[in-house]
Short mmCIF file of C-alpha atoms and ligand atoms in Angstrom, two decimals:
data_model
loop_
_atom_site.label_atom_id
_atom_site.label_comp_id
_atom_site.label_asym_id
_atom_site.label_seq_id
_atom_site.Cartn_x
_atom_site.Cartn_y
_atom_site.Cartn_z
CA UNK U 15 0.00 0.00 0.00
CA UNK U 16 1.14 3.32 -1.12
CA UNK U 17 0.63 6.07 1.53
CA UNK U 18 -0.90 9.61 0.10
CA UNK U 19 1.61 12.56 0.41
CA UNK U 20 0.66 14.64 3.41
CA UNK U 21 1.37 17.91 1.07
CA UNK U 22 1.34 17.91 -2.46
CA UNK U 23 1.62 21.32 -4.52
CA UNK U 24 0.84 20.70 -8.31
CA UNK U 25 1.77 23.26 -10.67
CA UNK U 26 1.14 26.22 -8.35
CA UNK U 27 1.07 29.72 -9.80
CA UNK U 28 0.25 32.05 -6.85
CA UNK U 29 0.90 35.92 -6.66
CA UNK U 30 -0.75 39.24 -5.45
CA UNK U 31 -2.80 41.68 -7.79
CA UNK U 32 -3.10 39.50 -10.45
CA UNK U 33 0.72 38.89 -10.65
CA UNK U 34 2.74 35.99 -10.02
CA UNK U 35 4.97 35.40 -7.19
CA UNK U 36 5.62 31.62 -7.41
CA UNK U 37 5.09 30.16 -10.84
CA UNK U 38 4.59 26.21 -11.79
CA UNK U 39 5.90 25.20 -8.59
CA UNK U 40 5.78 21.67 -7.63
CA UNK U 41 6.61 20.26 -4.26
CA UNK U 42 6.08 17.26 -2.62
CA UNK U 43 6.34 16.13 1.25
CA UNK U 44 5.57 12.79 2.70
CA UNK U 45 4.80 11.59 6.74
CA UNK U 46 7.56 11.84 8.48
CA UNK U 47 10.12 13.73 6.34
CA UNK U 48 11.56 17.00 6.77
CA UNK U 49 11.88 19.20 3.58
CA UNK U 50 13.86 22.42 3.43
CA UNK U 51 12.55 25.46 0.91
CA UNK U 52 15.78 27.60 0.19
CA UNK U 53 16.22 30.19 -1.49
CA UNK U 54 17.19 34.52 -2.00
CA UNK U 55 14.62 37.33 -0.54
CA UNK U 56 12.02 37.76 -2.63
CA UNK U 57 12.14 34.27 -4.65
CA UNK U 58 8.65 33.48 -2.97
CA UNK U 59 8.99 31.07 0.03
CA UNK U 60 6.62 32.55 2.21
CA UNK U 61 4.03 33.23 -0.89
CA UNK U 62 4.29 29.41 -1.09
CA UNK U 63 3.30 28.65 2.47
CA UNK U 64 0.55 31.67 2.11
CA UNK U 65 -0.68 30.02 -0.63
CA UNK U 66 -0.85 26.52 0.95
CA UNK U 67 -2.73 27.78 3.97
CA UNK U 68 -5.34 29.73 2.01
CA UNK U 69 -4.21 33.46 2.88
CA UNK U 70 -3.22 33.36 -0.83
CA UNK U 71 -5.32 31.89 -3.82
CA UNK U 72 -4.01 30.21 -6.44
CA UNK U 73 -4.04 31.69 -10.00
CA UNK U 74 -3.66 28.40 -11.57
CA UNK U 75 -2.48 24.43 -10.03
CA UNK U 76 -3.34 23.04 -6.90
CA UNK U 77 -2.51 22.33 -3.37
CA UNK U 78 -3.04 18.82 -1.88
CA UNK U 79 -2.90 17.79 1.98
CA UNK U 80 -3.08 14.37 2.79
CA UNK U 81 -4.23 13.58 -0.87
CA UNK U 82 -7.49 15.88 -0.66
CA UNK U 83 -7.61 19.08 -2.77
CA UNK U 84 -8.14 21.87 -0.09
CA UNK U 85 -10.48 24.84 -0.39
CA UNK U 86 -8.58 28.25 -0.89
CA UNK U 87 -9.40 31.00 1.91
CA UNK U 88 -10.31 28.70 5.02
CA UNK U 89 -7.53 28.51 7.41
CA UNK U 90 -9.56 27.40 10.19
CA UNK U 91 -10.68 24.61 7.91
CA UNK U 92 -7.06 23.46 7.02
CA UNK U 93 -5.88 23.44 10.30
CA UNK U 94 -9.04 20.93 11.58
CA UNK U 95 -7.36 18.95 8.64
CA UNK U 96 -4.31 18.31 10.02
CA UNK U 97 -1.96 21.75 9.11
CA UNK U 98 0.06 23.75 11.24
CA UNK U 99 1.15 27.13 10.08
CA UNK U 100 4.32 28.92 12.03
CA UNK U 101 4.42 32.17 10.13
CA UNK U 102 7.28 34.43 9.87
CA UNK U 103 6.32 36.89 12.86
CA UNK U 104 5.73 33.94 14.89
CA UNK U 105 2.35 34.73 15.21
CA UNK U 106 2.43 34.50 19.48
CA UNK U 107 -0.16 36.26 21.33
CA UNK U 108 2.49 38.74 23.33
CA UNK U 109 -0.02 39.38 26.72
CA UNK U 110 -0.17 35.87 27.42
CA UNK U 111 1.65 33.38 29.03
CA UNK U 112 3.76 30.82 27.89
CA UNK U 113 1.03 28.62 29.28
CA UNK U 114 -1.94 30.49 28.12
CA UNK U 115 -0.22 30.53 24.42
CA UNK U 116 -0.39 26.96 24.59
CA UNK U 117 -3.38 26.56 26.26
CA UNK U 118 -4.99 27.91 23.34
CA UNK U 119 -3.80 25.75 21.23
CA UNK U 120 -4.60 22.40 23.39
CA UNK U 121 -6.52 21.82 26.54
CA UNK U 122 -5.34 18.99 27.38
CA UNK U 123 -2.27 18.81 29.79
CA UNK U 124 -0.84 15.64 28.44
CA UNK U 125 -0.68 17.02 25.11
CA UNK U 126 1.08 20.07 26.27
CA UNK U 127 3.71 17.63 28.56
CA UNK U 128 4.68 15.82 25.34
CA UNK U 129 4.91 19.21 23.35
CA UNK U 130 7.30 19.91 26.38
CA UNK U 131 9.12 17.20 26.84
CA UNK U 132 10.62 18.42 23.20
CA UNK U 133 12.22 21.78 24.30
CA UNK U 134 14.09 21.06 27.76
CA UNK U 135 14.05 25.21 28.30
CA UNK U 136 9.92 25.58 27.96
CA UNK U 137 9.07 24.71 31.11
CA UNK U 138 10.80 26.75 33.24
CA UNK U 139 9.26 30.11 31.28
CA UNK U 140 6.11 29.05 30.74
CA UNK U 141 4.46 31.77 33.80
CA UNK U 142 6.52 34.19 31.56
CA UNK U 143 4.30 36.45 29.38
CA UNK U 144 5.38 35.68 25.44
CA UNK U 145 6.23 38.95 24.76
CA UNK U 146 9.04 39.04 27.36
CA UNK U 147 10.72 35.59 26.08
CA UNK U 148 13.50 35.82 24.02
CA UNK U 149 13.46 35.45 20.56
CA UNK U 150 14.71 31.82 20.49
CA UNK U 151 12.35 31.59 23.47
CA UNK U 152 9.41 33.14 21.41
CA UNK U 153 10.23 30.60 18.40
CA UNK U 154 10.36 27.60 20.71
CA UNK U 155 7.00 28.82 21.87
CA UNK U 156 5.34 28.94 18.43
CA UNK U 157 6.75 25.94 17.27
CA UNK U 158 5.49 23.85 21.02
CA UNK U 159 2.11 25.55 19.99
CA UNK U 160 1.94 24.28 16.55
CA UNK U 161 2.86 20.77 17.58
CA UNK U 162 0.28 20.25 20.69
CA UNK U 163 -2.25 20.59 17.91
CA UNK U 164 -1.02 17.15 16.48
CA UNK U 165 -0.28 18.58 13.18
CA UNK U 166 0.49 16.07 10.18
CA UNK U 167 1.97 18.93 8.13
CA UNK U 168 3.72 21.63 10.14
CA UNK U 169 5.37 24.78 7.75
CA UNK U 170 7.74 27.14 9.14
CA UNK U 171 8.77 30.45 8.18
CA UNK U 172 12.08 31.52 8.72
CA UNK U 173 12.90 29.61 11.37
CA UNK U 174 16.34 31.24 12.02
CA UNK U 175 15.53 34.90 12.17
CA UNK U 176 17.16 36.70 14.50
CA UNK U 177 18.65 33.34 16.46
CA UNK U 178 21.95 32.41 17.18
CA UNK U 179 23.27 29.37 15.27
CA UNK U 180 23.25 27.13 18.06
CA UNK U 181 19.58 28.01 19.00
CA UNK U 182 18.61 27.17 15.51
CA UNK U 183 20.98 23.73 15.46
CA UNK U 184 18.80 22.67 18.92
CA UNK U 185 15.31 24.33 17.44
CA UNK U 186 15.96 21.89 14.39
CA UNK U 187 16.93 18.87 16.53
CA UNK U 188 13.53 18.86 18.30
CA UNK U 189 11.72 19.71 15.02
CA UNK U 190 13.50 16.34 13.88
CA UNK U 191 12.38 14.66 16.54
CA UNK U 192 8.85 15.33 16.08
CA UNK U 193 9.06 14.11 12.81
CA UNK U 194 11.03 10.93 13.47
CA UNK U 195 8.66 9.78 16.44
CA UNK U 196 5.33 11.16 15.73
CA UNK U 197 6.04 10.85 11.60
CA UNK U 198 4.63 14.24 11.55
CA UNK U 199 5.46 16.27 7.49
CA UNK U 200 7.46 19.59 7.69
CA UNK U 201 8.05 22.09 5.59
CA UNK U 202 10.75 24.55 6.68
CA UNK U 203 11.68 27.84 5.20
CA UNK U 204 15.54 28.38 6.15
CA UNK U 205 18.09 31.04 5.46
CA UNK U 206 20.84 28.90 6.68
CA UNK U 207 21.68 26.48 3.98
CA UNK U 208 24.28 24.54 6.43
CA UNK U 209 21.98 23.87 9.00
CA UNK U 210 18.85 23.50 6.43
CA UNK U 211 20.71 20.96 4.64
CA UNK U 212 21.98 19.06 8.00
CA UNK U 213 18.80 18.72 9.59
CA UNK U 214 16.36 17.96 6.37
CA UNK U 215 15.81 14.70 4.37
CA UNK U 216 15.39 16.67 1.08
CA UNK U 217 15.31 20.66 0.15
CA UNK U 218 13.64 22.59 -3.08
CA UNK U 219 15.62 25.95 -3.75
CA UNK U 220 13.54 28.61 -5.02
CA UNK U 221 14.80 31.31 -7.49
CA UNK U 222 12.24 33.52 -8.84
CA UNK U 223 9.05 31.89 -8.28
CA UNK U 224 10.31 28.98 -9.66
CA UNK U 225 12.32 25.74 -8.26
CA UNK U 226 15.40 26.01 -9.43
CA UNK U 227 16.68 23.08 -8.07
CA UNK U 228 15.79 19.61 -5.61
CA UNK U 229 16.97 16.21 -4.10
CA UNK U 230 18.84 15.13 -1.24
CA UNK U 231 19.40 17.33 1.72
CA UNK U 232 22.77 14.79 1.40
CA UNK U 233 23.39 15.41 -2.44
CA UNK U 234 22.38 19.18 -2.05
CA UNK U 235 25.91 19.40 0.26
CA UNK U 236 27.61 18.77 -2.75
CA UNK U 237 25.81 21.76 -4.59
CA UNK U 238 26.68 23.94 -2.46
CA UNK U 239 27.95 26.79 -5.13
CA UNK U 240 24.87 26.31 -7.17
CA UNK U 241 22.75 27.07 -4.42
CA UNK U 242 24.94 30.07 -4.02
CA UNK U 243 24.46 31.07 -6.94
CA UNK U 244 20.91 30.78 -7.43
CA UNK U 245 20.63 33.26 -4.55
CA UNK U 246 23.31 35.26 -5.81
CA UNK U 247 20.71 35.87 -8.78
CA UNK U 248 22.79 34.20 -11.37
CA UNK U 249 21.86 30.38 -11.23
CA UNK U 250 20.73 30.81 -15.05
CA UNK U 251 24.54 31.23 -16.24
CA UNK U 252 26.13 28.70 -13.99
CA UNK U 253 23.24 26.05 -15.25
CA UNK U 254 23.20 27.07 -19.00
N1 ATP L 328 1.38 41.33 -0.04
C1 ATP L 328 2.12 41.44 -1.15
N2 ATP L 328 1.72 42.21 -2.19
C2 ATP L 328 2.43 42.31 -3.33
N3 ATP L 328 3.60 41.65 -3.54
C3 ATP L 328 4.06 40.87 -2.55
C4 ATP L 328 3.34 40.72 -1.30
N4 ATP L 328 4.05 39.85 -0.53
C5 ATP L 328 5.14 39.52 -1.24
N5 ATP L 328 5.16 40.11 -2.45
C6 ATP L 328 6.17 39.94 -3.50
O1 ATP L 328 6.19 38.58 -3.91
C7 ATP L 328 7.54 38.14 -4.13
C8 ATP L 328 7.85 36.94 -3.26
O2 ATP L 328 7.84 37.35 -1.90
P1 ATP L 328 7.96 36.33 -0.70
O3 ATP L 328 7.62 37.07 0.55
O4 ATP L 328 7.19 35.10 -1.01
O5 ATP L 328 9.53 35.98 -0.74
P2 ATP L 328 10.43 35.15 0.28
O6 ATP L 328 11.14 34.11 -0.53
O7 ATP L 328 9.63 34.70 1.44
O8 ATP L 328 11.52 36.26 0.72
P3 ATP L 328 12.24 36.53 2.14
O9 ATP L 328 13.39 35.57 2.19
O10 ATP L 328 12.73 37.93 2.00
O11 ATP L 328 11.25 36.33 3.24
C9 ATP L 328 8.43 39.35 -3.85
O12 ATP L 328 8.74 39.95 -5.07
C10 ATP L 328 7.56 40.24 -2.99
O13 ATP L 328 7.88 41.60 -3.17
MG1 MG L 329 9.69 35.13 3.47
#
């Protein structure tokens, strides 16, 4: 037996005003794998996860989770389906607690204790109000949230920004976890090709709007100056 794809993306065109920002992309990530979306400012990561969550329409392709074509524009209804969205501000209610943060995501306590048991340095903040935590703190935070709602896809947006490298290396290590025991799909938008690449099972680079290049976090490594180039804007010369 063949298991669906928890996220399938089929020839998405997606942009704003009428005007692409991602064009023809395909993408593909199965339970429990971790895929990395690299690429320049501007080459349309976060229009991708926009568009998969329904803040952005499509113009043209689709957008699959767990096999099912999902209506565009009903956030609330993806996430009862399974998806968990960590957007690029984090997206953390600041006059809460730690606790209340989560509690809104879960009510149950044994949910939240697993989420926990994930991030050894949650616990001891969570009487701390969010806005207060660090930003590694804050980022922990969102991600916790995101998981205690049993996601089977979980996207995150720039999950470096602003971190040190080692909070990043240990942020990855529990996202890996939760993918490895729970078999959980993530999608991870990363600025840090070293640690993308370490951490992932496979990466798409995006250049443009358009993938530019994929495979194996592992045979990625070895592509390291045509991923540099792609961001410095001139993958087209290098390729042709
Ligand atoms: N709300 C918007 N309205 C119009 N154009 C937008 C909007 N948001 C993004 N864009 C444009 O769409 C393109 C892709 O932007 P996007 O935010 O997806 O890039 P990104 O890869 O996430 O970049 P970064 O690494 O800087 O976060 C850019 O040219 C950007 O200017
Ligand atoms: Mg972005």
């Amino acid at each position: 037996m063949t298991t669906a794809d928890a996220l399938t993306l089929r020839n998405l065109t997606a942009g704003y005003n009428g005007i692409a920002a991602i064009r023809d992309v395909d993408l593909v990530v199965h339970a429990g794998e971790l895929v990395t979306l690299l690429g320049p400012n501007g080459a349309g990561k976060t229009t991708t996860l926009l568009t998969v969550c329904g803040v952005v329409s499509p113009m043209h392709g689709e957008v699959l989770l767990g096999g099912q074509r999902v209506p565009a524009g009903r956030p609330h209804v993806l996430a009862r389906r399974g998806l968990g969205h960590v957007p690029e501000n984090r997206g953390l209610f600041f006059e809460l607690t730690a606790a209340q943060n989560m509690r809104l995501a879960t009510k149950s306590k044994v949910e939240v204790d697993r989420v926990l048991e994930l991030f050894p340095a949650l616990p001891a903040l969570m009487g701390r109000r969010a806005g207060v935590l660090s930003g590694g703190e804050q980022q922990m935070l969102a991600i916790a949230r995101a998981l205690a709602r049993r996601p089977r896809v979980l996207m995150v947006d720039e999950l470096s920004l602003g971190l040190a490298p080692l909070v990043v290396q240990s942020l990855l290590a529990s996202l890996r976890n939760a993918v490895d025991d729970d078999g959980i799909a993530v999608l991870l938008i990363e600025q840090h090709i070293e640690l993308a690449l370490g951490a992932a099972d496979r990466a798409y680079v995006l250049n443009h709007g358009r993938i530019a290049l994929e495979g194996s976090a592992e045979s990625l490594k070895n592509e390291r100056a045509l991923i540099e180039s792609s961001y410095l804007g001139d993958l087209d010369e290098v390729v042709s």
